[in-house]
């Protein structure tokens, strides 16, 4: 037992620490330590407080990076790539698979150029649990790794990793959504090394930039991409459909899957007689759509023929089914009417009409002032351009009076009867086509709605903050294709993570999930040196219940700092 006691020497008090114990049954002092005066004891305490205070701290990204790395490990991404490519470029400190896995991790958590990846890596805790140093991630090493992968190897890698996803996560691959989009690049017009980047119809409205097209086939079960196809941005989507179907069927046959069990869902942008013939020749089932305006006979069918579609998720939806020759095939056709879609289209028409009306009023005011010098043909062309919207042209009437520019007067009106007829005949209606004779109407509609999974995936790739296709600083066909592979793999992993969280009761978007994981940070406490290198202690920041559960789902414990 230890205790403090004091002694007086020359009138001054000094303190000692005495330790007592029983020896042979009797109390005996076994040690005594001189502590000094009260001032000495206080100084010792102050010095002790200083010694236990860190000199500085660092905060590192941990949760999101570790969760993505955990998924890469689970899918053996590095092992698959290294086995297929041969492993390592001469002189590189890391393997090819390691560089591509790091690129995927960066795409998901903090997209940046290859030149900035080393700086990003240094701001994460990943160097601790991966043993990959930031100095090993020079951007030239990434270029070397990308050039080392051949197109054939890239296809084999994609196929092997996708097969692992299907098996390990038990993905339902019987119903798939197919869609295509394009991405803007910043490749100079004079660059001849990237013919895949071409000017075309930009879906991001950047008509001044060269485009790269991307097609994806995704599962309805979580929106996980299974196949992808990169193509020149000036190629219409409909021309790339056969290549997507061929890639899909080849991959499934390699997996030993009967393609006759697969149903592909796609939108009207892929429609052509040749594409439907290609589908049936490949032995795939399908659910598609066709523009209602192409089938006036179906639009004229009375509403009394439609019946409510059973199911809570189809509230207010009515439908009928019939058969018709469409795109060279005798098709099962389902016409649906949705009050929600009807109201949305009506609101859109009101906005379009209001915009056209404002422009017509401005033109009418200009003509009324008598200052116009345009002849009748020019004025009528301007009016026609303002009323160029298909629906506006059907319900808006106008009249131009006068014989000379100074006398021109414009009047316009909305034909209420024509508008009512339009809204009743077309609004709220979709026409679906399928060869699935055994599916109920509800199953066909539900299948078609899975098209939104593909659209959501593309929106995710266009998000500049997480799982982003951009920035893409690549200027040859080969590196663009490898970059696209890393982006698609990033999308696969991100959606698998979202699906895993969802199955455990956490219904989060990719952005919400990554934000929650990013909130799990690592703090490094750096203490003053007493000789040699400064000492550091690592610990995680305080976490919420949700973050603790996500850490368990993604097995972050194996990456948690222990000192």
Coordinates of C-alpha atoms in Angstrom, one line a residue:
X1 CA 0.0 0.0 0.0
X2 CA 1.4 3.4 -1.0
X3 CA 0.9 6.7 0.7
X4 CA 2.2 10.3 0.9
X5 CA 3.9 11.6 4.0
X6 CA 5.9 14.8 4.8
X7 CA 9.1 15.5 6.6
X8 CA 10.3 18.9 7.9
X9 CA 13.9 19.8 7.4
X10 CA 15.1 23.2 8.6
X11 CA 11.5 24.4 8.8
X12 CA 10.7 23.4 5.2
X13 CA 8.3 20.6 4.2
X14 CA 9.3 17.9 1.8
X15 CA 7.2 15.0 0.5
X16 CA 7.9 11.3 0.1
X17 CA 6.0 8.4 -1.4
X18 CA 6.2 5.4 1.0
X19 CA 5.1 1.8 0.2
X20 CA 4.2 -0.4 3.1
X21 CA 3.7 -4.2 3.2
X22 CA 3.4 -7.0 5.7
X23 CA 6.6 -9.0 6.3
X24 CA 6.4 -11.9 8.7
X25 CA 3.0 -10.7 9.7
X26 CA 4.2 -7.2 10.7
X27 CA 3.9 -3.9 8.7
X28 CA 7.2 -2.9 7.2
X29 CA 8.2 0.0 4.8
X30 CA 9.6 -1.7 1.7
X31 CA 10.3 1.5 -0.4
X32 CA 10.5 5.2 0.0
X33 CA 10.7 7.7 -2.8
X34 CA 11.6 11.4 -2.4
X35 CA 9.2 13.7 -4.3
X36 CA 10.5 17.1 -3.2
X37 CA 8.7 20.2 -2.0
X38 CA 5.1 21.0 -2.9
X39 CA 6.4 23.2 -5.7
X40 CA 8.5 20.3 -7.0
X41 CA 5.4 18.0 -6.9
X42 CA 3.3 20.6 -8.8
X43 CA 6.0 21.0 -11.5
X44 CA 6.2 17.2 -11.9
X45 CA 2.4 17.1 -12.5
X46 CA 2.6 19.9 -15.0
X47 CA 5.4 18.1 -16.9
X48 CA 3.4 14.9 -16.9
X49 CA 0.4 16.7 -18.4
X50 CA 2.6 18.1 -21.1
X51 CA 4.1 14.6 -21.8
X52 CA 0.7 13.1 -22.4
X53 CA -0.6 15.9 -24.7
X54 CA -0.1 15.2 -28.4
X55 CA 2.1 17.7 -30.2
X56 CA -0.2 17.7 -33.3
X57 CA -3.0 15.6 -34.9
X58 CA -3.9 14.4 -38.4
X59 CA -7.4 13.5 -39.7
X60 CA -7.5 10.8 -42.4
X61 CA -10.4 9.4 -44.5
X62 CA -11.1 5.9 -43.4
X63 CA -14.6 4.5 -43.5
X64 CA -15.5 4.9 -47.2
X65 CA -12.1 4.0 -48.5
X66 CA -11.9 0.9 -46.2
X67 CA -15.4 -0.2 -47.2
X68 CA -14.6 0.0 -50.9
X69 CA -11.3 -1.8 -50.4
X70 CA -13.1 -4.5 -48.5
X71 CA -15.4 -5.1 -51.4
X72 CA -12.5 -5.2 -53.8
X73 CA -10.9 -7.9 -51.5
X74 CA -14.1 -9.8 -51.4
X75 CA -14.3 -9.9 -55.2
X76 CA -10.6 -10.6 -55.4
X77 CA -10.3 -7.7 -57.9
X78 CA -6.5 -7.4 -57.6
X79 CA -6.0 -11.2 -57.8
X80 CA -8.2 -11.6 -60.9
X81 CA -6.5 -8.8 -62.8
X82 CA -3.0 -9.9 -61.9
X83 CA -3.6 -13.5 -62.8
X84 CA -5.0 -12.6 -66.3
X85 CA -2.5 -9.8 -67.1
X86 CA 0.6 -11.4 -65.7
X87 CA 0.8 -9.2 -62.6
X88 CA 3.4 -6.4 -62.9
X89 CA 4.9 -4.0 -65.3
X90 CA 8.7 -4.0 -65.1
X91 CA 10.0 -1.5 -62.6
X92 CA 6.6 -0.7 -61.1
X93 CA 6.4 -0.9 -57.3
X94 CA 2.8 -2.3 -57.4
X95 CA 1.0 -4.8 -59.6
X96 CA -1.4 -3.9 -62.5
X97 CA -4.3 -5.1 -60.4
X98 CA -3.3 -2.9 -57.5
X99 CA -3.2 0.2 -59.7
X100 CA -6.6 -0.5 -61.2
X101 CA -8.1 -1.2 -57.8
X102 CA -6.8 2.1 -56.4
X103 CA -8.3 3.8 -59.5
X104 CA -11.6 2.2 -58.8
X105 CA -11.5 3.2 -55.1
X106 CA -10.7 6.8 -56.1
X107 CA -13.6 6.8 -58.6
X108 CA -16.1 5.9 -55.9
X109 CA -14.9 8.1 -53.1
X110 CA -13.2 11.2 -54.5
X111 CA -12.9 11.2 -58.3
X112 CA -9.8 13.0 -59.6
X113 CA -7.1 12.7 -62.3
X114 CA -4.4 10.1 -62.0
X115 CA -1.9 12.9 -61.4
X116 CA -3.7 13.8 -58.1
X117 CA -4.4 10.3 -56.8
X118 CA -1.1 10.2 -54.8
X119 CA -2.1 13.4 -53.0
X120 CA -5.6 12.0 -52.3
X121 CA -4.2 8.7 -51.1
X122 CA -1.9 10.5 -48.6
X123 CA -5.0 12.1 -47.1
X124 CA -6.5 8.6 -46.4
X125 CA -5.6 5.9 -43.9
X126 CA -5.3 3.4 -46.8
X127 CA -1.5 3.3 -46.9
X128 CA -1.7 1.8 -43.4
X129 CA -3.9 -1.1 -44.1
X130 CA -3.0 -1.7 -47.8
X131 CA 0.8 -1.2 -47.4
X132 CA 0.7 0.9 -50.6
X133 CA 2.7 4.1 -50.2
X134 CA 1.5 7.3 -51.8
X135 CA 4.9 7.6 -53.4
X136 CA 4.2 4.4 -55.3
X137 CA 1.2 6.0 -57.0
X138 CA 2.9 8.2 -59.5
X139 CA 0.5 8.9 -62.4
X140 CA 2.9 7.5 -64.9
X141 CA 2.6 4.1 -63.2
X142 CA -1.1 4.2 -63.8
X143 CA -0.5 4.9 -67.5
X144 CA 1.9 1.9 -67.6
X145 CA -0.6 -0.4 -65.9
X146 CA -3.4 0.7 -68.2
X147 CA -1.3 0.2 -71.4
X148 CA -0.4 -3.3 -70.1
X149 CA -4.0 -4.6 -70.3
X150 CA -5.1 -5.8 -73.7
X151 CA -8.7 -5.5 -74.9
X152 CA -9.1 -9.3 -74.7
X153 CA -7.7 -9.4 -71.2
X154 CA -10.1 -6.6 -70.2
X155 CA -13.1 -8.6 -71.4
X156 CA -11.9 -11.6 -69.5
X157 CA -11.4 -9.6 -66.4
X158 CA -14.9 -8.1 -66.6
X159 CA -16.4 -11.5 -67.2
X160 CA -14.6 -13.1 -64.3
X161 CA -15.4 -10.3 -61.8
X162 CA -19.0 -10.2 -62.9
X163 CA -19.3 -14.0 -62.4
X164 CA -18.0 -13.6 -58.9
X165 CA -20.5 -10.9 -58.2
X166 CA -23.4 -13.0 -59.4
X167 CA -22.2 -16.0 -57.3
X168 CA -21.1 -14.3 -54.2
X169 CA -24.0 -11.9 -53.9
X170 CA -26.7 -14.2 -55.3
X171 CA -27.8 -11.7 -58.0
X172 CA -31.0 -12.3 -59.9
X173 CA -30.1 -12.2 -63.6
X174 CA -33.3 -13.3 -65.2
X175 CA -34.5 -9.7 -65.9
X176 CA -32.1 -7.1 -67.1
X177 CA -32.4 -3.4 -68.1
X178 CA -30.4 -2.1 -71.1
X179 CA -29.7 1.5 -71.8
X180 CA -27.1 3.8 -73.4
X181 CA -25.8 7.3 -73.0
X182 CA -22.7 9.3 -73.8
X183 CA -20.2 11.4 -71.8
X184 CA -18.4 14.6 -72.8
X185 CA -14.6 14.5 -73.1
X186 CA -12.0 17.3 -73.3
X187 CA -10.1 15.8 -76.2
X188 CA -8.8 18.3 -78.7
X189 CA -10.3 18.2 -82.2
X190 CA -6.9 17.7 -83.7
X191 CA -6.2 14.5 -81.7
X192 CA -6.3 11.6 -84.0
X193 CA -5.4 8.9 -81.4
X194 CA -9.0 8.7 -80.0
X195 CA -11.5 8.0 -82.8
X196 CA -13.9 6.7 -80.2
X197 CA -14.4 10.3 -79.1
X198 CA -16.6 12.0 -81.7
X199 CA -19.1 14.8 -81.8
X200 CA -22.7 13.8 -81.8
X201 CA -26.0 14.3 -80.0
X202 CA -24.7 15.2 -76.5
X203 CA -27.0 14.1 -73.7
X204 CA -25.2 16.5 -71.4
X205 CA -25.9 19.3 -73.8
X206 CA -22.2 19.9 -74.5
X207 CA -22.3 20.1 -78.3
X208 CA -18.9 21.7 -78.3
X209 CA -17.2 18.6 -77.0
X210 CA -16.3 15.1 -78.3
X211 CA -18.3 12.3 -76.9
X212 CA -17.8 8.7 -75.8
X213 CA -20.8 6.4 -75.8
X214 CA -21.5 3.8 -73.1
X215 CA -24.0 1.0 -73.0
X216 CA -24.9 -0.9 -69.9
X217 CA -27.0 -4.0 -69.1
X218 CA -28.0 -4.0 -65.4
X219 CA -29.9 -6.3 -63.0
X220 CA -33.3 -5.3 -61.7
X221 CA -31.9 -6.7 -58.4
X222 CA -30.0 -3.6 -57.2
X223 CA -29.1 -2.1 -60.6
X224 CA -25.8 -3.9 -60.8
X225 CA -24.1 -3.5 -64.3
X226 CA -23.3 -6.9 -65.8
X227 CA -22.0 -6.0 -69.2
X228 CA -20.8 -2.8 -70.8
X229 CA -19.9 -1.5 -74.2
X230 CA -18.0 1.6 -75.2
X231 CA -18.5 3.1 -78.6
X232 CA -18.0 6.3 -80.7
X233 CA -20.1 9.2 -79.5
X234 CA -21.5 9.9 -83.0
X235 CA -23.1 6.5 -83.3
X236 CA -26.8 6.4 -82.7
X237 CA -27.8 4.1 -79.8
X238 CA -29.9 1.9 -82.0
X239 CA -26.9 0.9 -84.0
X240 CA -25.0 -0.4 -80.9
X241 CA -27.9 -2.6 -79.7
X242 CA -26.7 -5.8 -81.6
X243 CA -23.2 -5.5 -80.1
X244 CA -24.7 -5.2 -76.6
X245 CA -26.9 -8.2 -77.1
X246 CA -23.9 -10.2 -78.5
X247 CA -21.7 -9.3 -75.5
X248 CA -24.5 -10.3 -73.1
X249 CA -25.3 -13.6 -74.7
X250 CA -21.6 -14.5 -75.0
X251 CA -21.0 -13.7 -71.3
X252 CA -24.0 -15.8 -70.2
X253 CA -23.1 -18.8 -72.3
X254 CA -19.6 -18.6 -70.9
X255 CA -21.2 -18.8 -67.4
X256 CA -23.3 -21.8 -68.5
X257 CA -26.5 -19.9 -68.2
X258 CA -29.5 -20.6 -70.5
X259 CA -30.2 -17.3 -72.3
X260 CA -33.8 -18.5 -72.8
X261 CA -34.4 -17.6 -69.2
X262 CA -33.3 -13.9 -69.6
X263 CA -35.6 -11.0 -70.3
X264 CA -34.0 -7.7 -71.5
X265 CA -35.9 -4.4 -70.9
X266 CA -35.1 -1.4 -73.1
X267 CA -36.7 1.9 -74.2
X268 CA -38.0 3.0 -77.6
X269 CA -34.6 4.5 -78.5
X270 CA -33.4 0.9 -79.4
X271 CA -36.3 0.0 -81.6
X272 CA -35.8 -1.3 -85.1
X273 CA -37.0 -4.3 -87.0
X274 CA -33.4 -5.5 -87.3
X275 CA -32.9 -5.2 -83.5
X276 CA -36.0 -7.2 -82.7
X277 CA -34.9 -9.9 -85.2
X278 CA -31.5 -9.9 -83.5
X279 CA -33.1 -10.4 -80.1
X280 CA -35.2 -13.3 -81.1
X281 CA -32.3 -14.8 -83.0
X282 CA -30.2 -14.7 -79.8
X283 CA -33.0 -16.5 -77.9
X284 CA -33.6 -13.7 -75.4
X285 CA -37.0 -12.5 -74.2
X286 CA -37.8 -8.8 -74.1
X287 CA -40.0 -6.0 -72.8
X288 CA -39.9 -2.8 -74.7
X289 CA -42.0 0.2 -75.6
X290 CA -43.1 2.1 -78.7
X291 CA -44.2 5.7 -79.1
X292 CA -48.0 6.0 -78.6
X293 CA -48.2 8.5 -81.5
X294 CA -47.1 5.7 -83.9
X295 CA -50.2 3.7 -83.1
X296 CA -53.3 5.9 -83.5
X297 CA -55.6 2.8 -83.6
X298 CA -54.5 1.9 -80.1
X299 CA -55.0 5.4 -78.8
X300 CA -58.5 5.4 -80.1
X301 CA -59.5 2.3 -78.1
X302 CA -62.2 3.3 -75.6
X303 CA -61.2 3.8 -71.9
X304 CA -63.9 1.2 -71.0
X305 CA -61.6 -1.5 -72.3
X306 CA -58.9 -0.8 -69.8
X307 CA -58.9 -2.6 -66.4
X308 CA -57.2 -1.6 -63.1
X309 CA -53.8 -3.3 -62.7
X310 CA -53.8 -5.2 -59.4
X311 CA -51.2 -4.3 -56.8
X312 CA -50.6 -1.4 -54.4
X313 CA -47.7 -0.1 -56.4
X314 CA -50.0 0.4 -59.4
X315 CA -52.5 2.7 -57.8
X316 CA -54.8 4.3 -60.4
X317 CA -53.0 2.5 -63.3
X318 CA -55.3 0.9 -65.9
X319 CA -54.3 -1.3 -68.9
X320 CA -55.5 -3.5 -71.7
X321 CA -53.7 -6.0 -73.8
X322 CA -54.0 -7.0 -77.4
X323 CA -51.8 -8.2 -80.3
X324 CA -50.4 -6.2 -83.2
X325 CA -47.8 -6.5 -85.9
X326 CA -44.9 -4.2 -84.7
X327 CA -41.4 -4.0 -86.1
X328 CA -42.0 -7.1 -88.3
X329 CA -43.2 -9.3 -85.4
X330 CA -46.6 -10.4 -84.1
X331 CA -46.3 -8.7 -80.7
X332 CA -48.1 -8.9 -77.5
X333 CA -49.1 -5.2 -76.9
X334 CA -50.1 -3.6 -73.6
X335 CA -51.5 -0.1 -73.4
X336 CA -51.4 1.5 -70.0
X337 CA -52.8 4.8 -68.7
X338 CA -51.4 6.4 -65.6
X339 CA -53.1 9.4 -63.9
X340 CA -49.7 10.5 -62.5
X341 CA -48.1 10.5 -65.9
X342 CA -51.2 12.3 -67.3
X343 CA -50.9 15.1 -64.8
X344 CA -47.2 15.4 -65.3
X345 CA -47.6 15.7 -69.1
X346 CA -50.4 18.2 -68.6
X347 CA -48.2 20.4 -66.4
X348 CA -45.4 20.2 -69.0
X349 CA -47.8 21.2 -71.7
X350 CA -49.0 24.2 -69.6
X351 CA -45.3 25.3 -69.2
X352 CA -44.5 24.9 -72.9
X353 CA -47.7 26.8 -73.9
X354 CA -46.8 29.6 -71.5
X355 CA -43.3 29.9 -72.9
X356 CA -44.6 29.9 -76.5
X357 CA -47.3 32.4 -75.5
X358 CA -44.8 34.9 -74.1
X359 CA -42.7 34.7 -77.3
X360 CA -45.8 35.2 -79.5
X361 CA -46.9 38.2 -77.3
X362 CA -43.4 39.7 -77.7
X363 CA -43.6 39.2 -81.5
X364 CA -47.1 40.6 -81.7
X365 CA -46.0 43.7 -79.7
X366 CA -43.1 44.3 -82.1
X367 CA -45.3 44.0 -85.1
X368 CA -47.9 46.4 -83.5
X369 CA -45.3 49.1 -83.2
X370 CA -44.9 48.9 -87.0
X371 CA -41.1 48.8 -86.8
X372 CA -40.6 45.3 -88.3
X373 CA -38.9 45.0 -91.7
X374 CA -39.4 41.3 -92.1
X375 CA -41.6 40.1 -94.9
X376 CA -44.5 37.7 -94.4
X377 CA -42.4 34.5 -95.1
X378 CA -39.9 35.5 -92.4
X379 CA -42.5 36.4 -89.9
X380 CA -44.4 33.2 -90.5
X381 CA -41.2 31.2 -90.2
X382 CA -40.6 32.9 -86.8
X383 CA -44.1 32.0 -85.6
X384 CA -43.7 28.4 -86.9
X385 CA -40.4 28.1 -85.0
X386 CA -42.1 29.3 -81.7
X387 CA -44.9 26.7 -82.2
X388 CA -42.5 23.9 -83.3
X389 CA -43.4 21.7 -80.3
X390 CA -45.5 18.8 -81.6
X391 CA -48.3 19.3 -79.0
X392 CA -48.2 23.1 -79.2
X393 CA -48.6 22.9 -82.9
X394 CA -51.7 20.8 -82.5
X395 CA -53.6 23.1 -80.1
X396 CA -52.3 26.7 -80.7
X397 CA -53.9 28.7 -83.6
X398 CA -52.6 31.9 -85.0
X399 CA -53.4 34.5 -87.7
X400 CA -51.2 37.1 -89.3
X401 CA -53.1 40.0 -90.8
X402 CA -51.8 42.8 -93.0
X403 CA -50.1 43.2 -96.4
X404 CA -46.9 45.0 -95.5
X405 CA -44.4 44.8 -92.6
X406 CA -45.8 48.0 -91.1
X407 CA -49.3 46.6 -91.2
X408 CA -48.6 43.1 -89.9
X409 CA -50.7 42.2 -86.8
X410 CA -50.5 38.8 -85.0
X411 CA -53.3 37.2 -83.0
X412 CA -53.2 33.8 -81.4
X413 CA -55.3 31.5 -79.2
X414 CA -55.4 28.1 -77.7
X415 CA -57.9 25.7 -79.2
X416 CA -59.6 24.3 -76.1
X417 CA -61.4 21.5 -77.9
X418 CA -58.1 20.4 -79.5
X419 CA -56.3 20.5 -76.2
X420 CA -59.0 18.4 -74.5
X421 CA -58.9 15.9 -77.3
X422 CA -55.1 15.7 -77.1
X423 CA -55.0 15.2 -73.4
X424 CA -57.7 12.6 -73.5
X425 CA -56.3 10.7 -76.4
X426 CA -52.5 10.7 -75.7
X427 CA -51.7 11.9 -72.2
X428 CA -50.8 9.3 -69.6
X429 CA -50.5 6.5 -72.1
X430 CA -47.7 4.1 -72.7
X431 CA -47.5 1.2 -75.2
X432 CA -45.4 -1.8 -74.1
X433 CA -44.4 -4.7 -76.3
X434 CA -43.2 -8.1 -75.2
X435 CA -42.8 -11.7 -76.2
X436 CA -43.4 -12.8 -72.6
X437 CA -46.7 -14.6 -73.1
X438 CA -46.6 -16.2 -69.6
X439 CA -46.2 -12.9 -67.8
X440 CA -49.2 -11.1 -66.3
X441 CA -49.8 -7.4 -67.3
X442 CA -48.5 -6.4 -63.8
X443 CA -45.3 -8.4 -64.4
X444 CA -44.7 -6.8 -67.8
X445 CA -45.3 -3.3 -66.4
X446 CA -43.1 -4.0 -63.4
X447 CA -40.4 -5.3 -65.7
X448 CA -40.5 -2.2 -67.9
X449 CA -40.2 0.0 -64.9
X450 CA -36.9 -1.6 -64.1
X451 CA -35.5 0.6 -67.0
X452 CA -35.2 3.2 -64.3
X453 CA -32.4 1.1 -62.8
X454 CA -30.2 1.7 -65.8
X455 CA -31.1 5.4 -65.9
X456 CA -30.2 5.7 -62.3
X457 CA -26.8 4.1 -63.0
X458 CA -26.0 6.7 -65.7
X459 CA -27.1 9.5 -63.4
X460 CA -24.7 8.1 -60.8
X461 CA -21.8 8.1 -63.3
X462 CA -22.6 11.7 -64.1
X463 CA -22.4 12.7 -60.5
X464 CA -19.2 14.8 -60.1
X465 CA -18.6 13.8 -56.5
X466 CA -19.1 10.0 -56.2
X467 CA -18.7 7.1 -58.7
X468 CA -18.0 9.6 -61.5
X469 CA -17.0 9.0 -65.1
X470 CA -15.3 12.4 -65.1
X471 CA -12.7 13.8 -65.0
X472 CA -11.3 11.7 -67.8
X473 CA -7.9 12.8 -68.8
X474 CA -7.2 10.1 -71.4
X475 CA -6.5 10.7 -75.0
X476 CA -6.3 7.3 -76.8
X477 CA -8.9 4.7 -77.5
X478 CA -7.1 2.1 -75.4
X479 CA -6.8 4.2 -72.2
X480 CA -10.4 5.5 -72.6
X481 CA -11.6 1.9 -72.8
X482 CA -9.6 1.0 -69.6
X483 CA -10.9 4.1 -67.9
X484 CA -14.4 3.1 -68.8
X485 CA -13.8 -0.3 -67.3
X486 CA -12.7 1.2 -64.0
X487 CA -15.7 3.5 -64.0
X488 CA -18.1 0.6 -64.6
X489 CA -16.4 -1.6 -61.9
X490 CA -16.7 1.4 -59.5
X491 CA -20.5 1.6 -60.3
X492 CA -20.8 -2.2 -59.8
X493 CA -19.1 -2.0 -56.4
X494 CA -21.0 1.1 -55.3
X495 CA -24.3 -0.5 -56.1
X496 CA -23.4 -3.8 -54.5
X497 CA -22.5 -1.8 -51.3
X498 CA -25.9 -0.1 -51.5
X499 CA -27.6 -3.4 -52.0
X500 CA -25.7 -4.9 -49.0
X501 CA -26.7 -2.0 -46.8
X502 CA -30.3 -2.3 -48.0
X503 CA -30.5 -6.1 -47.2
X504 CA -29.5 -5.1 -43.6
X505 CA -32.2 -2.6 -43.2
X506 CA -30.3 0.6 -44.2
X507 CA -32.2 2.1 -47.2
X508 CA -29.7 4.6 -48.4
X509 CA -28.7 6.1 -51.7
X510 CA -25.1 5.7 -52.9
X511 CA -24.4 9.2 -51.9
X512 CA -26.0 8.8 -48.4
X513 CA -24.1 5.5 -47.9
X514 CA -20.7 6.9 -48.8
X515 CA -21.4 10.1 -46.7
X516 CA -22.2 7.9 -43.7
X517 CA -19.0 5.8 -44.2
X518 CA -16.9 8.9 -44.8
X519 CA -18.0 10.1 -41.4
X520 CA -15.9 7.3 -39.9
X521 CA -12.5 9.0 -39.9
X522 CA -9.1 8.1 -38.5
X523 CA -7.3 10.5 -36.1
X524 CA -3.5 10.2 -35.7
X525 CA -2.1 11.7 -32.4
X526 CA 1.5 12.6 -32.8
X527 CA 3.5 13.0 -29.5
X528 CA 6.7 14.9 -28.9
X529 CA 9.9 12.9 -29.5
X530 CA 12.0 11.9 -26.5
X531 CA 14.7 10.7 -28.8
X532 CA 14.3 9.1 -32.2
X533 CA 11.1 9.3 -34.2
X534 CA 7.9 11.0 -32.8
X535 CA 5.4 8.5 -31.4
X536 CA 2.0 8.3 -33.0
X537 CA -1.3 6.8 -31.8
X538 CA -4.2 6.1 -34.2
X539 CA -7.9 5.9 -33.3
X540 CA -11.2 6.2 -35.0
X541 CA -13.5 9.2 -34.5
X542 CA -16.8 8.9 -32.5
X543 CA -19.4 7.0 -34.5
X544 CA -23.2 6.7 -34.6
X545 CA -25.2 3.6 -34.4
X546 CA -25.8 3.5 -38.1
X547 CA -22.0 3.9 -38.8
X548 CA -21.3 1.1 -36.3
X549 CA -23.7 -1.2 -38.2
X550 CA -22.2 -0.2 -41.6
X551 CA -18.8 -0.9 -40.2
X552 CA -19.9 -4.4 -39.3
X553 CA -21.6 -4.9 -42.7
X554 CA -18.4 -4.0 -44.6
X555 CA -16.1 -5.8 -42.1
X556 CA -14.1 -2.6 -41.3
X557 CA -12.8 -4.1 -38.0
X558 CA -10.0 -5.8 -39.9
X559 CA -8.8 -2.4 -41.1
X560 CA -9.3 -0.5 -37.7
X561 CA -6.0 0.8 -36.2
X562 CA -4.7 -1.1 -33.2
X563 CA -2.2 1.4 -31.8

